[in-house]
Amino acid sequence: AQSVTQLDSHVSVSEGTPVLLRCNYSSSYSPSLFWYVQHPNKGLQLLLKYTSAATLVKGINGFEAEFKKSETSFHLTKPSAHMSDAAEYFCVVSVTSIGGGADGLTFGKGTHLIIQP
Amino acid sequence: SQTIHQWPATLVQPVGSPLSLECTVEGTSNPNLYWYRQAAGRGLQLLFYSVGIGQISSEVPQNLSASRPQDRQFILSSKKLLLSDSGFYLCAWSVQAGRADTQYFGPGTRLTVL
């Protein structure tokens, strides 16, 4: 079984300061990990994904995440927040079953990022 | 490039009325297709997924159903809506049999049941 925990339901930062959104996962197998962003009343947009290549993954809009197996973490960071980053962020884990079936993704409950001017 | 469409964008329906939400994907063949629901203040819940025409797997028991009449068309239906069916419905697609199984989401449909 797999699970994902987003440690903060809300994060508030000032514009221009660093962003850290925390995510821990558990998985019986080597996971694939994703971060998605959702702006109000919009679909989810893929920010980045980890698939057992480089542990530091760079995504769109200046975001990056580091896979740390020893800590079972996949935290999302950005050096300098912009007002347009205000949105809901979802950490997601995916594990391909032994049978290779079409597994759904397991979503975290989301972190609401607030950017203060 | 691939695109995914959902309609309608918003819908207000009375309790007990039928429902039909449509999702279509362009620019890819034989995708996996998914329906999710996002209720207010909650995460995403996988409702159905499909690996091919006529092949539907249900993740949770409910009064909703899904159908895949064509390779790139996925429909979510209900015969009688409940108040608890209100939420934001998202369709997604992924390539077949990919280990990463990245899913790409549509713009969503906001359903309000009154």
Short mmCIF file of C-alpha atoms in Angstrom, two decimals:
data_model
loop_
_atom_site.label_atom_id
_atom_site.label_comp_id
_atom_site.label_asym_id
_atom_site.label_seq_id
_atom_site.Cartn_x
_atom_site.Cartn_y
_atom_site.Cartn_z
CA ALA A 1 0.00 0.00 0.00
CA GLN A 2 1.11 3.55 -0.61
CA SER A 3 0.28 6.80 1.10
CA VAL A 4 1.34 10.41 1.03
CA THR A 5 1.22 13.04 3.76
CA GLN A 6 1.44 16.75 3.17
CA LEU A 7 2.57 18.12 6.46
CA ASP A 8 1.03 21.59 6.16
CA SER A 9 -2.52 22.37 5.09
CA HIS A 10 -1.63 26.07 4.66
CA VAL A 11 1.67 27.85 4.06
CA SER A 12 1.97 31.62 3.97
CA VAL A 13 5.08 33.40 2.68
CA SER A 14 5.93 36.90 1.56
CA GLU A 15 6.51 37.64 -2.09
CA GLY A 16 10.19 37.22 -2.94
CA THR A 17 10.93 34.81 -0.06
CA PRO A 18 11.59 31.06 -0.38
CA VAL A 19 8.81 28.49 -0.54
CA LEU A 20 8.93 25.09 1.13
CA LEU A 21 6.00 22.65 0.83
CA ARG A 22 6.59 19.41 2.69
CA CYS A 23 5.61 15.93 1.59
CA ASN A 24 6.32 12.49 3.04
CA TYR A 25 5.35 9.23 1.43
CA SER A 26 5.24 5.55 2.17
CA SER A 27 5.44 2.86 -0.45
CA SER A 28 6.19 -0.83 -0.59
CA TYR A 29 7.93 -0.45 -3.92
CA SER A 30 10.05 2.19 -5.60
CA PRO A 31 7.62 5.01 -6.17
CA SER A 32 7.12 7.65 -8.77
CA LEU A 33 6.40 11.00 -7.16
CA PHE A 34 4.73 14.08 -8.55
CA TRP A 35 3.78 17.60 -7.60
CA TYR A 36 0.70 19.16 -9.16
CA VAL A 37 -0.62 22.69 -8.81
CA GLN A 38 -4.27 23.71 -8.94
CA HIS A 39 -5.44 27.29 -9.29
CA PRO A 40 -9.03 28.06 -8.19
CA ASN A 41 -11.66 26.30 -10.29
CA LYS A 42 -9.02 24.92 -12.63
CA GLY A 43 -7.68 21.48 -13.41
CA LEU A 44 -4.41 20.16 -12.02
CA GLN A 45 -1.19 21.08 -13.78
CA LEU A 46 1.91 18.92 -13.50
CA LEU A 47 4.81 20.81 -11.91
CA LEU A 48 7.39 18.05 -11.84
CA LYS A 49 7.90 14.31 -11.42
CA TYR A 50 10.46 11.93 -10.02
CA THR A 51 10.90 8.54 -11.66
CA SER A 52 14.14 7.10 -10.18
CA ALA A 53 16.50 9.17 -12.26
CA ALA A 54 18.14 12.23 -10.70
CA THR A 55 17.03 12.82 -7.12
CA LEU A 56 16.82 16.58 -7.62
CA VAL A 57 14.01 17.29 -10.04
CA LYS A 58 13.47 20.64 -11.70
CA GLY A 59 10.00 21.62 -12.78
CA ILE A 60 8.15 24.49 -14.33
CA ASN A 61 7.88 28.03 -12.93
CA GLY A 62 11.12 27.74 -10.97
CA PHE A 63 10.00 24.92 -8.68
CA GLU A 64 12.14 21.95 -7.77
CA ALA A 65 11.89 18.96 -5.47
CA GLU A 66 14.39 16.58 -3.94
CA PHE A 67 13.72 12.88 -3.47
CA LYS A 68 15.25 11.66 -0.19
CA LYS A 69 14.76 7.95 0.21
CA SER A 70 16.24 7.83 3.72
CA GLU A 71 13.70 10.40 4.88
CA THR A 72 10.88 9.21 2.59
CA SER A 73 10.40 12.84 1.62
CA PHE A 74 9.77 14.79 -1.57
CA HIS A 75 9.61 18.43 -0.52
CA LEU A 76 8.82 21.15 -3.06
CA THR A 77 10.85 24.36 -3.04
CA LYS A 78 11.18 27.63 -4.89
CA PRO A 79 13.83 30.25 -4.14
CA SER A 80 11.58 33.28 -4.56
CA ALA A 81 7.79 33.30 -4.37
CA HIS A 82 5.68 35.19 -6.86
CA MET A 83 2.08 36.31 -6.41
CA SER A 84 1.04 33.98 -9.23
CA ASP A 85 2.25 31.00 -7.18
CA ALA A 86 -0.76 31.30 -4.87
CA ALA A 87 -2.65 28.04 -5.39
CA GLU A 88 -3.26 24.55 -4.01
CA TYR A 89 -0.38 22.10 -4.33
CA PHE A 90 -0.73 18.33 -4.33
CA CYS A 91 1.98 15.76 -3.67
CA VAL A 92 1.21 12.47 -5.39
CA VAL A 93 2.67 8.97 -5.32
CA SER A 94 2.25 6.27 -7.94
CA VAL A 95 3.34 2.68 -7.78
CA THR A 96 2.97 0.31 -10.67
CA SER A 97 1.43 -2.91 -9.46
CA ILE A 98 3.12 -6.23 -10.00
CA GLY A 99 0.57 -6.94 -12.71
CA GLY A 100 1.36 -3.63 -14.39
CA GLY A 101 -2.21 -2.45 -14.16
CA ALA A 102 -3.52 1.05 -14.63
CA ASP A 103 -3.03 2.25 -11.09
CA GLY A 104 -4.57 5.45 -9.93
CA LEU A 105 -2.45 8.03 -8.21
CA THR A 106 -2.55 8.50 -4.44
CA PHE A 107 -2.99 12.19 -3.67
CA GLY A 108 -2.04 14.12 -0.60
CA LYS A 109 -4.71 16.37 0.86
CA GLY A 110 -3.12 19.45 -0.54
CA THR A 111 -1.27 22.51 0.75
CA HIS A 112 -2.78 25.92 0.20
CA LEU A 113 0.02 28.38 -0.59
CA ILE A 114 -0.68 31.99 0.29
CA ILE A 115 1.60 34.75 -0.97
CA GLN A 116 1.65 37.96 1.07
CA PRO A 117 2.50 41.15 -0.85
CA SER B 1 0.19 17.82 -28.77
CA GLN B 2 -2.39 16.24 -26.53
CA THR B 3 -5.36 18.12 -25.15
CA ILE B 4 -8.18 17.10 -22.86
CA HIS B 5 -11.62 18.70 -22.82
CA GLN B 6 -14.43 18.55 -20.33
CA TRP B 7 -17.94 19.88 -20.56
CA PRO B 8 -19.89 21.46 -19.27
CA ALA B 9 -17.63 23.70 -17.22
CA THR B 10 -20.33 24.31 -14.63
CA LEU B 11 -23.64 22.64 -13.92
CA VAL B 12 -26.44 23.18 -11.43
CA GLN B 13 -28.88 20.31 -11.12
CA PRO B 14 -31.77 19.46 -8.78
CA VAL B 15 -31.66 16.41 -6.54
CA GLY B 16 -33.00 13.37 -8.37
CA SER B 17 -32.16 14.60 -11.84
CA PRO B 18 -29.86 12.69 -14.25
CA LEU B 19 -26.27 13.62 -14.98
CA SER B 20 -23.96 13.30 -17.94
CA LEU B 21 -20.45 14.74 -17.96
CA GLU B 22 -18.23 14.29 -20.96
CA CYS B 23 -14.48 14.10 -21.36
CA THR B 24 -12.57 13.81 -24.62
CA VAL B 25 -8.88 13.54 -25.33
CA GLU B 26 -7.14 14.58 -28.53
CA GLY B 27 -3.71 13.82 -29.88
CA THR B 28 -3.18 10.37 -28.39
CA SER B 29 -4.46 6.85 -28.90
CA ASN B 30 -5.59 4.20 -26.45
CA PRO B 31 -5.04 6.29 -23.33
CA ASN B 32 -5.91 5.30 -19.80
CA LEU B 33 -8.77 7.53 -18.67
CA TYR B 34 -9.78 8.52 -15.16
CA TRP B 35 -12.63 10.30 -13.36
CA TYR B 36 -11.92 12.02 -10.03
CA ARG B 37 -14.11 13.98 -7.66
CA GLN B 38 -12.84 16.79 -5.50
CA ALA B 39 -15.27 17.74 -2.75
CA ALA B 40 -14.96 21.05 -0.94
CA GLY B 41 -12.02 21.01 1.47
CA ARG B 42 -11.03 17.48 0.54
CA GLY B 43 -8.45 15.87 -1.69
CA LEU B 44 -9.06 14.04 -4.91
CA GLN B 45 -10.96 10.79 -4.92
CA LEU B 46 -10.58 8.38 -7.84
CA LEU B 47 -14.02 7.30 -9.03
CA PHE B 48 -13.39 5.29 -12.20
CA TYR B 49 -10.62 4.38 -14.56
CA SER B 50 -10.56 2.76 -17.96
CA VAL B 51 -7.83 1.00 -19.93
CA GLY B 52 -9.86 0.64 -23.13
CA ILE B 53 -13.22 0.90 -24.83
CA GLY B 54 -15.92 -0.66 -22.69
CA GLN B 55 -13.46 -1.44 -19.86
CA ILE B 56 -14.37 0.39 -16.68
CA SER B 57 -13.12 -0.16 -13.14
CA SER B 58 -14.95 1.41 -10.24
CA GLU B 59 -13.00 2.47 -7.18
CA VAL B 60 -15.85 3.35 -4.84
CA PRO B 61 -19.47 2.26 -4.64
CA GLN B 62 -21.85 5.09 -5.42
CA ASN B 63 -24.76 6.13 -7.58
CA LEU B 64 -22.44 7.20 -10.39
CA SER B 65 -21.41 5.18 -13.44
CA ALA B 66 -18.92 5.64 -16.24
CA SER B 67 -18.77 4.55 -19.85
CA ARG B 68 -16.19 4.64 -22.61
CA PRO B 69 -18.02 4.38 -25.91
CA GLN B 70 -15.02 5.49 -27.96
CA ASP B 71 -11.26 5.29 -27.49
CA ARG B 72 -10.89 8.92 -26.46
CA GLN B 73 -14.26 9.59 -24.88
CA PHE B 74 -15.13 9.04 -21.23
CA ILE B 75 -18.56 9.78 -19.79
CA LEU B 76 -19.66 10.08 -16.18
CA SER B 77 -23.35 9.53 -15.52
CA SER B 78 -25.97 9.27 -12.85
CA LYS B 79 -29.65 8.37 -13.04
CA LYS B 80 -30.57 10.31 -9.89
CA LEU B 81 -28.28 12.89 -8.33
CA LEU B 82 -27.81 13.22 -4.57
CA LEU B 83 -26.80 16.34 -2.66
CA SER B 84 -23.54 14.59 -1.82
CA ASP B 85 -22.67 14.38 -5.52
CA SER B 86 -21.81 18.09 -5.51
CA GLY B 87 -18.15 18.74 -6.21
CA PHE B 88 -15.50 19.40 -8.79
CA TYR B 89 -15.14 16.57 -11.29
CA LEU B 90 -11.86 16.07 -13.04
CA CYS B 91 -11.06 13.84 -15.98
CA ALA B 92 -7.49 12.75 -16.62
CA TRP B 93 -5.55 10.65 -19.09
CA SER B 94 -2.24 8.82 -19.08
CA VAL B 95 -0.27 6.73 -21.53
CA GLN B 96 -0.70 3.01 -21.34
CA ALA B 97 1.58 0.90 -19.19
CA GLY B 98 4.02 3.65 -18.29
CA ARG B 99 5.87 3.11 -15.03
CA ALA B 100 5.64 6.81 -14.20
CA ASP B 101 1.99 6.91 -15.19
CA THR B 102 1.90 10.69 -15.29
CA GLN B 103 -1.68 11.85 -15.47
CA TYR B 104 -2.81 14.95 -17.33
CA PHE B 105 -5.94 16.64 -16.14
CA GLY B 106 -8.78 18.41 -17.85
CA PRO B 107 -10.17 21.78 -16.74
CA GLY B 108 -12.88 20.21 -14.60
CA THR B 109 -16.64 20.50 -14.19
CA ARG B 110 -18.15 22.23 -11.16
CA LEU B 111 -21.36 20.38 -10.23
CA THR B 112 -23.79 21.83 -7.72
CA VAL B 113 -26.75 19.70 -6.70
CA LEU B 114 -29.56 21.64 -5.03
#
